[in-house]
Amino acid sequence: MSSAIEALYIYDELNIPILEHTYRGRPPPADALLSLFLSHPAPRPSLLYLTSATPPVSVFSITHSNLLFLVPSSTENEPLLVLEFLHRVIDVLEDFVGAPLLAAKIQSSYDVVAQLLIEMCDGGVVCNTEPNALRETVDVPGWMGKLLGGVGLPGASPALGPSNPLKSSLALSTTPNGANAPAIPWRRQSVRHTSNELYVDIVETLKVTIAPSGRPISALVNGTIVFTAKISGVPDLLLSLSAPGGQSNISHKVQLPVFHPCVRLARWRERPGELSFVPPDGRFVLAGYEVDLLPLDPEQDAPPNHMEKLFLPATVELQKSIGPNGMGFEVRLTLNTNFPGSPSSRGGGGGGGGSGNIPGHNSGSSTPSFLGVGANSATSASPTLEEVIVTVPISASVRNLTDIRASRGEATFMPGNDALEWRVPTTSKDAGSISGTATLRCTVVGPLSNSEEEEAEERVGGGGGGEDDENRPARTNPLLGYYNESYQTAREPITTMKTSTSTTTFAGLSSSSRNSTTKPPKKPSTASSLMPTSATVSFTVRGWLPSGIRVDALIVDTRKSRGLGEGVKPYKGVKYLCVSRKGVERRC
């Protein structure tokens, strides 16, 4: 299956097309394609097949920074290739134009954007998506070029390349053998840095589901290794990773790995855990992986020989139908900061926002890496638990929550919200006070009973008095809208009644409807149906990874490296970060 990009359309936050770039064929116009795309009800998937178009087309879409990116296709394409192309376009535009990516930036730099789109895709075939390689071919005017162009002097033409003969000769003289493309596509030539620094940032996202019995059902980790290279020349690096159970266990630990094109796959296959590569200049994603914290041997349907115990720094339990009338529930949060695998003797401490020195290597002054945390944040020797938030989904039948009492932190809930949020602080002068148990109790207020609804209808509709309903003059009640918004969601639907507006739900009833004794009875709401069925907890841990993966060493191979300079010892730093956004879910 051959994939081809026919066109790329970019729309701003008002769905106004700001860029139309056609590569091949005759795709539908941007306005016509947008109307067909928006006719599909939200949420819209990344791939839509529009049968109403003539001829029918497939539309690939991505939304980023309030900008909509669409790629139409009249033939069968590989979906992942097209979607990956869109992501590469966004990354490259942010690199050249600046992040965040805004419509005004694209419009003001259309000359650069046009060059990028032409270089990234030639005749519909994706060819060059590396930012460092694009910098060798795309002319980005600097402030001097803009100044000379503004006064009418010879400058750089974005479309035709450098118009100055001297600039052209200098560009050819600095390129070996007159080649236009660098030998390594992902690294620019003649890279120079005054301070040589290498940073490794490993970020893992934790997702755990716990059964009502307390047994974990699933525990998955998605990891990302982000590398920042600020080093001169063309360095050849070797990054060694380890996992609990020894170096040989990392091949079983790391599942579904994906790598940047700079990684030598043969070295990883021969020695799992070793990444040999020549890095691009700047920050990039070196690798990604997945870890199952509850693995099973497919042959024996049993856990492997070595599997560490599942550790969670924050867990939550839910007890419902408590209190004298069974209308209350209690949430119990347990925090544990005794992180496993964090020996205090491990490498260097490293200041600069928890960026520890990699063991076995000399280092210079500490500089924070791109994750940018404060000077008081944790290292791998003393992880820090932060941003603990408990979320309890609330049924739509619940009118309100009363008697909200939290032993620690602050809980908030507004009528009409779909969840109760409980924020628990973890910053304390006494570090030992973070671990422990905190509780939250609430009382559920259910929907109105039939008698209460009838009384509310009589009050709102002006019930009583000696006048007939047909002859009673219309009255305006300022509470009418409040009752409609608060109580009509708790009613059983009445299919035979139709009103012109939602503000006439009570007052718009006819006399026969108000006085009829055959009103459909309302089903009683039990306390169990109003109770929450799950609770989730979110948190962030700096200096700890749930998978146990660590960086053992980062070595610069001086024999294979070029242009680094003799006696240069770059600073090397590493950070670990665990993020769980509503990741630990307890069902009940």
Coordinates of C-alpha atoms in Angstrom, one line a residue:
M1 CA 0.0 0.0 0.0
S2 CA 1.6 3.3 -1.1
S3 CA 0.6 6.4 0.9
A4 CA 0.5 9.8 -0.7
I5 CA -0.4 13.2 0.8
E6 CA -2.7 15.1 -1.6
A7 CA -3.1 18.4 0.3
L8 CA -2.7 20.0 3.7
Y9 CA -5.2 22.5 5.1
I10 CA -4.8 24.5 8.3
Y11 CA -7.7 26.4 10.0
D12 CA -7.6 28.8 12.9
E13 CA -9.7 28.8 16.0
L14 CA -12.6 30.3 14.1
N15 CA -12.4 27.6 11.4
I16 CA -11.1 30.1 8.9
P17 CA -8.6 28.5 6.5
I18 CA -5.2 30.2 6.9
L19 CA -3.1 27.8 4.7
E20 CA -3.9 25.6 1.7
H21 CA -1.1 23.5 0.2
T22 CA -1.8 21.1 -2.6
Y23 CA 0.7 18.3 -3.4
R24 CA -1.0 16.3 -6.0
G25 CA -4.4 15.6 -7.7
R26 CA -7.5 17.8 -7.3
P27 CA -8.6 17.6 -3.7
P28 CA -11.8 19.3 -2.5
P29 CA -11.4 23.0 -1.6
A30 CA -10.7 23.9 2.0
D31 CA -14.1 25.5 2.7
A32 CA -16.1 22.6 1.2
L33 CA -14.0 20.0 3.0
L34 CA -14.5 21.8 6.3
S35 CA -18.3 22.0 6.0
L36 CA -18.4 18.3 5.4
F37 CA -16.0 17.6 8.2
L38 CA -18.0 19.7 10.7
S39 CA -21.3 18.1 9.7
H40 CA -20.1 14.9 11.4
P41 CA -21.1 15.1 15.1
A42 CA -18.5 15.5 17.8
P43 CA -16.3 13.8 19.0
R44 CA -14.7 13.3 15.6
P45 CA -12.1 10.5 15.2
S46 CA -8.8 11.2 13.6
L47 CA -9.9 9.4 10.4
L48 CA -13.3 10.1 8.8
Y49 CA -14.7 8.7 5.6
L50 CA -17.0 11.4 4.1
T51 CA -19.5 9.6 1.8
S52 CA -21.3 12.9 1.1
A53 CA -18.3 14.3 -0.8
T54 CA -18.1 14.0 -4.6
P55 CA -16.1 11.8 -5.0
P56 CA -16.0 10.3 -1.4
V57 CA -12.8 11.2 0.5
S58 CA -11.1 10.2 3.7
V59 CA -10.1 13.0 6.0
F60 CA -7.2 12.8 8.5
S61 CA -7.4 15.4 11.3
I62 CA -5.4 16.7 14.2
T63 CA -6.2 19.6 16.6
H64 CA -3.3 21.4 18.1
S65 CA -3.2 24.8 19.9
N66 CA -6.7 25.6 18.7
L67 CA -5.6 25.0 15.1
L68 CA -7.2 22.3 12.9
F69 CA -5.0 20.3 10.5
L70 CA -6.8 18.4 7.7
V71 CA -5.4 16.1 5.0
P72 CA -7.9 14.8 2.4
S73 CA -7.3 11.5 0.6
S74 CA -9.3 10.1 -2.3
T75 CA -7.3 6.8 -2.3
E76 CA -6.5 4.2 0.3
N77 CA -3.6 5.3 2.5
E78 CA -1.8 4.0 5.5
P79 CA -3.5 5.9 8.4
L80 CA -0.5 5.9 10.7
L81 CA 1.8 7.4 8.1
V82 CA -0.5 10.3 7.4
L83 CA -1.1 11.0 11.1
E84 CA 2.6 10.8 11.8
F85 CA 3.2 13.3 9.0
L86 CA 0.8 15.7 10.6
H87 CA 2.6 15.4 13.9
R88 CA 5.9 16.0 12.2
V89 CA 4.5 19.1 10.5
I90 CA 3.4 20.5 13.9
D91 CA 6.8 19.7 15.5
V92 CA 8.7 21.3 12.6
L93 CA 6.5 24.4 12.6
E94 CA 7.0 24.9 16.3
D95 CA 10.7 24.5 15.8
F96 CA 11.0 27.1 13.0
V97 CA 8.1 29.5 13.8
G98 CA 8.0 29.1 17.6
A99 CA 5.8 27.5 20.2
P100 CA 3.0 27.9 20.9
L101 CA 1.9 27.5 17.4
L102 CA -0.5 30.4 16.6
A103 CA -2.4 31.4 13.4
A104 CA -0.7 34.8 13.4
K105 CA 2.8 33.2 13.5
I106 CA 2.0 31.0 10.5
Q107 CA 0.6 33.9 8.5
S108 CA 3.5 36.2 9.2
S109 CA 6.0 33.5 8.3
Y110 CA 4.3 32.0 5.3
D111 CA 7.5 32.1 3.2
V112 CA 9.3 29.9 5.7
V113 CA 6.2 27.6 6.1
A114 CA 5.9 27.1 2.4
Q115 CA 9.5 26.1 2.1
L116 CA 9.1 23.6 5.0
L117 CA 6.0 22.0 3.4
I118 CA 7.7 21.6 0.1
E119 CA 10.8 20.0 1.6
M120 CA 8.9 17.7 3.9
C121 CA 6.7 16.3 1.1
D122 CA 7.7 16.1 -2.5
G123 CA 4.8 15.4 -4.9
G124 CA 2.8 13.7 -2.1
V125 CA 5.7 11.5 -0.9
V126 CA 7.0 12.2 2.6
C127 CA 10.8 12.6 2.3
N128 CA 12.4 14.9 4.8
T129 CA 11.0 15.6 8.3
E130 CA 14.1 16.1 10.4
P131 CA 14.4 19.7 11.7
N132 CA 18.2 19.7 11.6
A133 CA 18.3 18.5 7.9
L134 CA 15.6 21.1 7.0
R135 CA 17.8 23.9 8.4
E136 CA 20.4 23.1 5.8
T137 CA 17.9 23.6 2.9
V138 CA 15.3 26.1 4.2
D139 CA 16.4 29.7 4.3
V140 CA 15.1 31.4 7.5
P141 CA 15.7 35.2 7.3
G142 CA 17.2 36.7 10.3
W143 CA 16.8 40.2 11.7
M144 CA 19.5 41.5 9.3
G145 CA 17.9 39.9 6.3
K146 CA 14.5 41.4 7.2
L147 CA 16.2 44.8 7.7
L148 CA 17.9 44.8 4.4
G149 CA 14.8 43.5 2.6
G150 CA 12.8 46.3 4.2
V151 CA 15.0 49.1 2.8
G152 CA 15.2 47.5 -0.6
L153 CA 18.8 46.2 -0.5
P154 CA 19.7 42.7 -1.8
G155 CA 18.8 40.0 0.7
A156 CA 17.8 36.4 0.9
S157 CA 14.9 35.3 -1.2
P158 CA 13.0 32.6 0.6
A159 CA 11.7 31.0 -2.5
L160 CA 14.8 31.1 -4.7
G161 CA 17.5 30.7 -2.1
P162 CA 20.3 33.2 -1.4
S163 CA 20.5 35.9 -4.0
N164 CA 23.8 37.3 -2.8
P165 CA 26.7 35.7 -4.8
L166 CA 29.0 36.0 -1.9
K167 CA 26.6 34.2 0.4
S168 CA 26.2 31.5 -2.1
S169 CA 29.9 30.9 -2.5
L170 CA 30.4 30.9 1.3
A171 CA 27.6 28.3 1.7
L172 CA 29.1 26.0 -0.9
S173 CA 32.6 26.4 0.5
T174 CA 31.5 25.3 4.0
T175 CA 29.7 22.2 2.6
P176 CA 32.0 19.2 2.0
N177 CA 32.2 18.2 -1.6
G178 CA 29.5 20.6 -2.5
A179 CA 26.8 18.4 -1.0
N180 CA 23.6 20.1 0.0
A181 CA 22.4 17.6 2.6
P182 CA 24.3 16.7 5.8
A183 CA 25.9 13.3 6.1
I184 CA 23.7 12.7 9.2
P185 CA 20.1 13.9 8.4
W186 CA 19.1 14.5 12.0
R187 CA 22.2 16.6 13.0
R188 CA 23.3 19.9 11.6
Q189 CA 26.9 20.4 10.5
S190 CA 29.4 22.5 12.4
V191 CA 27.4 22.5 15.7
R192 CA 29.1 24.7 18.3
H193 CA 28.3 25.2 22.0
T194 CA 30.1 27.2 24.6
S195 CA 29.0 24.8 27.4
N196 CA 28.8 21.1 26.6
E197 CA 25.9 19.4 28.4
L198 CA 23.9 16.2 28.1
Y199 CA 20.6 15.6 29.9
V200 CA 18.5 12.5 30.2
D201 CA 14.8 12.9 31.3
I202 CA 12.7 9.8 31.8
V203 CA 9.0 10.4 32.2
E204 CA 6.6 7.6 33.0
T205 CA 2.8 7.7 33.1
L206 CA 1.1 5.3 35.5
K207 CA -2.3 3.7 34.9
V208 CA -3.7 1.3 37.6
T209 CA -7.1 -0.3 38.0
I210 CA -8.0 -1.9 41.3
A211 CA -11.0 -4.2 41.8
P212 CA -13.5 -3.8 44.7
S213 CA -11.6 -6.6 46.5
G214 CA -8.4 -4.6 46.5
R215 CA -6.7 -6.8 43.9
P216 CA -5.0 -4.9 41.0
I217 CA -6.6 -5.7 37.7
S218 CA -4.2 -3.9 35.5
A219 CA -1.1 -1.8 36.0
L220 CA 0.5 -0.2 32.9
V221 CA 3.3 2.3 32.5
N222 CA 4.0 4.3 29.4
G223 CA 7.6 5.7 29.4
T224 CA 9.4 8.4 27.4
I225 CA 13.1 9.0 27.3
V226 CA 13.8 12.6 26.4
F227 CA 17.3 13.6 25.6
T228 CA 18.8 17.0 25.4
A229 CA 22.2 17.4 23.6
K230 CA 24.0 20.7 23.8
I231 CA 27.4 19.5 22.7
S232 CA 29.8 20.6 19.9
G233 CA 30.8 18.5 16.9
V234 CA 29.4 15.1 16.1
P235 CA 29.4 13.0 19.4
D236 CA 28.9 9.3 19.5
L237 CA 27.1 8.3 22.7
L238 CA 26.2 5.2 24.6
L239 CA 23.4 5.2 27.1
S240 CA 23.0 2.2 29.5
L241 CA 19.7 1.4 31.2
S242 CA 19.1 -1.1 34.0
A243 CA 16.0 -2.6 35.6
P244 CA 15.3 -4.5 38.8
G245 CA 16.4 -8.1 38.6
G246 CA 19.6 -7.4 36.7
Q247 CA 20.6 -6.2 33.2
S248 CA 19.2 -9.2 31.6
N249 CA 15.7 -8.4 32.9
I250 CA 15.4 -5.2 30.9
S251 CA 14.4 -7.1 27.8
H252 CA 11.4 -8.5 29.6
K253 CA 10.7 -5.2 31.4
V254 CA 10.6 -2.9 28.4
Q255 CA 7.8 -3.9 26.0
L256 CA 6.9 -2.4 22.6
P257 CA 10.0 -0.1 22.4
V258 CA 10.1 2.6 19.8
F259 CA 13.3 4.6 19.0
H260 CA 14.4 7.7 17.3
P261 CA 16.1 7.0 13.9
C262 CA 19.5 7.9 15.4
V263 CA 19.5 4.8 17.6
R264 CA 21.4 1.8 16.3
L265 CA 18.9 -1.1 16.5
A266 CA 21.5 -3.8 16.1
R267 CA 23.3 -2.7 19.3
W268 CA 19.9 -2.9 21.2
R269 CA 19.2 -6.4 19.9
E270 CA 22.6 -7.7 20.8
R271 CA 22.7 -6.0 24.2
P272 CA 19.2 -4.9 25.5
G273 CA 19.4 -1.8 27.6
E274 CA 22.2 -0.2 25.6
L275 CA 21.4 2.7 23.3
S276 CA 24.1 3.7 20.9
F277 CA 23.4 6.8 18.8
V278 CA 24.6 10.2 17.4
P279 CA 22.1 12.7 18.9
P280 CA 20.4 15.5 17.1
D281 CA 21.2 19.0 18.3
G282 CA 18.9 20.1 21.1
R283 CA 16.0 18.3 22.7
F284 CA 14.3 15.3 21.2
V285 CA 12.5 12.0 22.1
L286 CA 15.1 9.3 22.2
A287 CA 12.8 6.3 22.9
G288 CA 9.4 5.2 24.2
Y289 CA 8.3 2.0 25.8
E290 CA 5.6 0.3 27.7
V291 CA 5.9 -1.7 31.0
D292 CA 3.3 -4.1 32.4
L293 CA 3.7 -4.1 36.2
L294 CA 1.6 -7.3 36.4
P295 CA 3.1 -9.5 33.7
L296 CA 2.2 -13.1 33.0
D297 CA 4.2 -15.8 31.3
P298 CA 2.2 -16.7 28.2
E299 CA 3.3 -20.3 28.3
Q300 CA 2.6 -21.0 32.0
D301 CA 0.0 -18.3 32.6
A302 CA 1.9 -17.3 35.8
P303 CA 4.0 -14.4 36.9
P304 CA 7.7 -14.4 35.9
N305 CA 10.4 -15.6 38.2
H306 CA 11.4 -12.1 39.2
M307 CA 8.6 -9.5 39.7
E308 CA 8.9 -6.8 42.3
K309 CA 5.9 -6.0 44.4
L310 CA 3.6 -3.3 43.0
F311 CA 4.1 -0.1 44.9
L312 CA 1.7 2.8 44.7
P313 CA 2.5 6.1 46.5
A314 CA -1.2 7.0 46.7
T315 CA -4.2 4.7 46.9
V316 CA -7.9 5.3 47.6
E317 CA -10.8 3.4 49.0
L318 CA -14.5 4.1 48.9
Q319 CA -17.1 3.1 51.5
K320 CA -20.7 4.0 50.5
S321 CA -24.2 3.9 52.0
I322 CA -23.1 4.9 55.5
G323 CA -24.7 7.1 58.1
P324 CA -28.1 6.8 59.9
N325 CA -30.1 6.9 56.6
G326 CA -27.5 5.3 54.3
M327 CA -27.1 8.5 52.3
G328 CA -23.4 9.1 53.0
F329 CA -20.1 7.8 51.7
E330 CA -16.5 8.0 52.9
V331 CA -13.3 8.3 50.8
R332 CA -10.1 7.1 52.4
L333 CA -6.8 8.2 51.0
T334 CA -3.5 6.4 51.9
L335 CA -0.1 8.1 51.1
N336 CA 3.1 6.2 51.3
T337 CA 6.4 8.0 50.6
N338 CA 8.7 5.0 51.4
F339 CA 9.7 4.6 47.8
P340 CA 11.6 1.4 46.9
G341 CA 14.8 1.4 45.1
S342 CA 16.0 4.9 46.1
P343 CA 19.3 4.5 48.0
S344 CA 20.7 7.6 49.4
S345 CA 24.2 6.7 48.3
R346 CA 23.3 6.8 44.6
G347 CA 25.3 9.2 42.5
G348 CA 26.0 12.8 43.0
G349 CA 22.9 14.4 44.3
G350 CA 23.1 16.9 41.6
G351 CA 21.6 20.3 42.2
G352 CA 19.8 22.2 39.6
G353 CA 16.3 21.0 40.1
G354 CA 16.9 17.4 40.9
S355 CA 19.1 16.7 38.0
G356 CA 21.5 14.1 39.4
N357 CA 24.9 13.4 38.0
I358 CA 25.2 10.1 36.2
P359 CA 27.4 7.7 38.3
G360 CA 31.0 7.2 37.3
H361 CA 31.4 10.4 35.3
N362 CA 32.9 13.8 36.1
S363 CA 30.6 16.8 35.8
G364 CA 30.8 20.5 35.8
S365 CA 28.3 23.0 37.1
S366 CA 24.7 21.9 37.3
T367 CA 22.2 23.3 34.9
P368 CA 18.4 22.4 35.0
S369 CA 17.2 20.4 32.0
F370 CA 14.0 21.2 30.1
L371 CA 11.6 19.9 32.7
G372 CA 12.6 22.9 34.8
V373 CA 11.8 22.3 38.4
G374 CA 12.9 24.4 41.4
A375 CA 16.0 24.2 43.4
N376 CA 14.3 22.4 46.3
S377 CA 12.9 19.5 44.3
A378 CA 13.8 15.9 44.8
T379 CA 16.5 13.7 43.5
S380 CA 16.4 9.9 43.0
A381 CA 17.8 9.5 46.5
S382 CA 14.7 11.3 48.1
P383 CA 11.7 11.3 45.8
T384 CA 8.9 13.9 46.4
L385 CA 5.2 13.3 46.1
E386 CA 3.2 16.3 44.8
E387 CA -0.1 17.3 43.3
V388 CA -2.3 14.7 45.0
I389 CA -5.9 15.1 43.9
V390 CA -8.8 12.6 44.5
T391 CA -11.7 12.7 42.0
V392 CA -15.0 11.0 42.8
P393 CA -17.6 10.8 39.9
I394 CA -21.0 11.9 41.0
S395 CA -24.3 10.6 39.4
A396 CA -26.4 13.1 37.5
S397 CA -29.4 12.2 39.8
V398 CA -27.6 13.8 42.8
R399 CA -28.8 17.3 43.5
N400 CA -26.1 18.2 45.9
L401 CA -23.5 17.0 48.4
T402 CA -23.7 18.3 52.0
D403 CA -21.7 17.9 55.2
I404 CA -18.4 17.7 53.3
R405 CA -15.8 17.0 55.9
A406 CA -12.1 16.4 55.0
S407 CA -9.6 15.5 57.6
R408 CA -6.9 17.0 55.4
G409 CA -6.9 19.3 52.4
E410 CA -10.0 20.9 50.8
A411 CA -12.8 19.3 48.9
T412 CA -15.0 21.2 46.4
F413 CA -18.3 20.3 44.7
M414 CA -20.9 22.5 43.0
P415 CA -24.4 21.4 42.1
G416 CA -24.5 20.3 38.5
N417 CA -20.9 19.1 38.5
D418 CA -20.1 15.5 37.5
A419 CA -17.3 15.0 40.0
L420 CA -16.2 15.8 43.6
E421 CA -12.6 17.0 43.7
W422 CA -10.4 16.7 46.9
R423 CA -7.0 18.3 46.9
V424 CA -4.6 17.0 49.6
P425 CA -1.4 19.1 50.2
T426 CA 1.9 17.3 50.5
T427 CA 4.1 20.2 51.4
S428 CA 5.0 20.2 55.1
K429 CA 7.9 21.1 57.3
D430 CA 7.8 17.7 58.8
A431 CA 8.5 15.3 56.0
G432 CA 7.2 12.4 58.0
S433 CA 3.7 13.8 58.1
I434 CA 3.2 13.2 54.4
S435 CA 2.7 9.5 54.8
G436 CA -0.5 8.4 56.4
T437 CA -4.3 8.2 55.9
A438 CA -6.8 11.0 55.2
T439 CA -10.6 10.7 55.1
L440 CA -13.4 12.6 53.4
R441 CA -17.1 12.2 54.3
C442 CA -20.1 13.5 52.3
T443 CA -23.9 13.2 52.4
V444 CA -25.8 12.8 49.2
V445 CA -28.9 14.8 48.5
G446 CA -31.1 12.9 46.0
P447 CA -33.9 14.1 43.7
L448 CA -37.1 15.6 45.0
S449 CA -39.9 13.2 46.0
N450 CA -43.3 13.4 44.4
S451 CA -44.9 15.4 47.2
E452 CA -42.0 17.9 47.1
E453 CA -42.2 18.3 43.4
E454 CA -46.0 18.9 43.6
E455 CA -45.5 21.6 46.2
A456 CA -42.8 23.2 44.1
E457 CA -45.0 23.2 41.1
E458 CA -47.9 24.7 43.1
R459 CA -45.6 27.5 44.4
V460 CA -44.1 28.2 41.0
G461 CA -47.3 27.9 39.0
G462 CA -49.3 30.1 41.5
G463 CA -51.5 27.2 42.7
G464 CA -54.6 27.9 45.0
G465 CA -57.0 30.8 44.8
G466 CA -60.5 31.0 43.6
E467 CA -59.9 31.6 39.9
D468 CA -60.2 28.9 37.3
D469 CA -56.9 27.9 35.6
E470 CA -58.2 29.0 32.2
N471 CA -59.2 32.5 33.5
R472 CA -56.1 33.0 35.7
P473 CA -53.9 35.8 34.3
A474 CA -50.3 34.9 33.5
R475 CA -47.8 35.5 36.3
T476 CA -44.1 35.9 36.1
N477 CA -42.1 34.1 38.8
P478 CA -38.4 35.0 39.1
L479 CA -37.7 31.6 40.6
L480 CA -39.1 29.8 37.6
G481 CA -35.7 29.4 35.8
Y482 CA -34.1 28.2 39.0
Y483 CA -36.6 25.5 39.5
N484 CA -36.3 24.4 35.9
E485 CA -32.5 24.2 36.0
S486 CA -32.3 22.5 39.4
Y487 CA -35.2 20.0 39.3
Q488 CA -36.1 19.1 35.8
T489 CA -33.1 16.7 35.4
A490 CA -34.4 14.7 38.3
R491 CA -37.9 14.1 36.7
E492 CA -38.9 11.1 34.7
P493 CA -39.3 12.1 31.0
I494 CA -42.9 12.9 29.9
T495 CA -43.1 12.1 26.3
T496 CA -46.6 13.6 25.8
M497 CA -45.7 17.1 26.9
K498 CA -44.0 19.5 24.6
T499 CA -43.0 23.1 25.6
S500 CA -41.6 25.8 23.4
T501 CA -38.9 26.8 25.9
S502 CA -37.3 25.2 28.9
T503 CA -38.4 28.0 31.1
T504 CA -42.1 27.0 30.8
T505 CA -41.7 23.5 32.0
F506 CA -43.9 24.1 35.1
A507 CA -46.0 27.2 34.2
G508 CA -46.7 25.9 30.7
L509 CA -48.8 23.0 31.8
S510 CA -52.5 23.0 31.0
S511 CA -55.2 22.8 33.6
S512 CA -55.9 19.2 32.8
S513 CA -52.2 18.3 33.3
R514 CA -52.0 20.1 36.7
N515 CA -55.3 18.7 38.0
S516 CA -55.1 15.3 36.5
T517 CA -54.9 12.4 38.9
T518 CA -53.4 10.1 36.3
K519 CA -49.9 11.7 36.4
P520 CA -47.2 9.1 35.7
P521 CA -45.7 8.0 39.0
K522 CA -42.1 8.7 39.6
K523 CA -39.8 5.8 40.2
P524 CA -38.4 5.8 43.7
S525 CA -34.7 6.5 43.9
T526 CA -32.7 4.3 46.2
A527 CA -29.7 5.4 48.1
S528 CA -27.5 2.8 46.4
S529 CA -28.2 4.2 43.0
L530 CA -27.0 7.6 44.1
M531 CA -23.7 6.4 45.5
P532 CA -20.5 6.8 43.5
T533 CA -19.1 3.6 42.0
S534 CA -15.4 4.5 41.7
A535 CA -12.7 7.0 42.9
T536 CA -9.5 8.0 41.2
V537 CA -6.3 9.6 42.5
S538 CA -3.8 11.8 40.6
F539 CA -0.3 12.5 41.7
T540 CA 3.2 13.4 40.6
V541 CA 6.5 12.0 41.9
R542 CA 9.8 13.6 41.2
G543 CA 12.8 11.3 41.4
W544 CA 11.1 8.0 41.1
L545 CA 9.8 5.7 38.4
P546 CA 7.3 2.9 38.9
S547 CA 9.0 0.6 36.5
G548 CA 12.3 0.8 38.3
I549 CA 14.3 1.6 35.2
R550 CA 17.4 3.7 35.8
V551 CA 20.3 5.2 33.9
D552 CA 23.5 3.4 34.7
A553 CA 25.9 5.4 32.5
L554 CA 26.2 7.8 29.7
I555 CA 29.5 7.4 27.8
V556 CA 30.9 9.7 25.1
D557 CA 33.0 7.5 22.7
T558 CA 36.0 9.8 22.0
R559 CA 37.3 7.5 19.2
K560 CA 34.1 7.8 17.1
S561 CA 33.2 11.3 18.0
R562 CA 34.4 14.3 15.9
G563 CA 34.8 17.9 16.7
L564 CA 34.3 17.6 20.4
G565 CA 37.8 18.8 21.4
E566 CA 40.5 17.2 23.5
G567 CA 40.0 17.2 27.3
V568 CA 36.3 18.3 27.1
K569 CA 34.2 16.6 29.7
P570 CA 30.5 17.5 29.2
Y571 CA 28.2 17.7 32.2
K572 CA 25.7 14.9 32.4
G573 CA 22.4 15.0 34.3
V574 CA 19.4 12.7 34.7
K575 CA 15.9 13.2 36.0
Y576 CA 13.1 10.8 36.8
L577 CA 9.4 11.9 36.8
C578 CA 6.2 9.8 37.4
V579 CA 2.9 11.3 36.4
S580 CA -0.5 9.8 37.1
R581 CA -3.5 11.8 36.0
K582 CA -6.6 10.0 37.4
G583 CA -4.4 7.0 36.9
V584 CA -5.1 5.0 40.0
E585 CA -8.7 4.0 39.9
R586 CA -10.5 2.1 42.7
R587 CA -13.8 0.5 41.8
C588 CA -16.5 -0.5 44.2

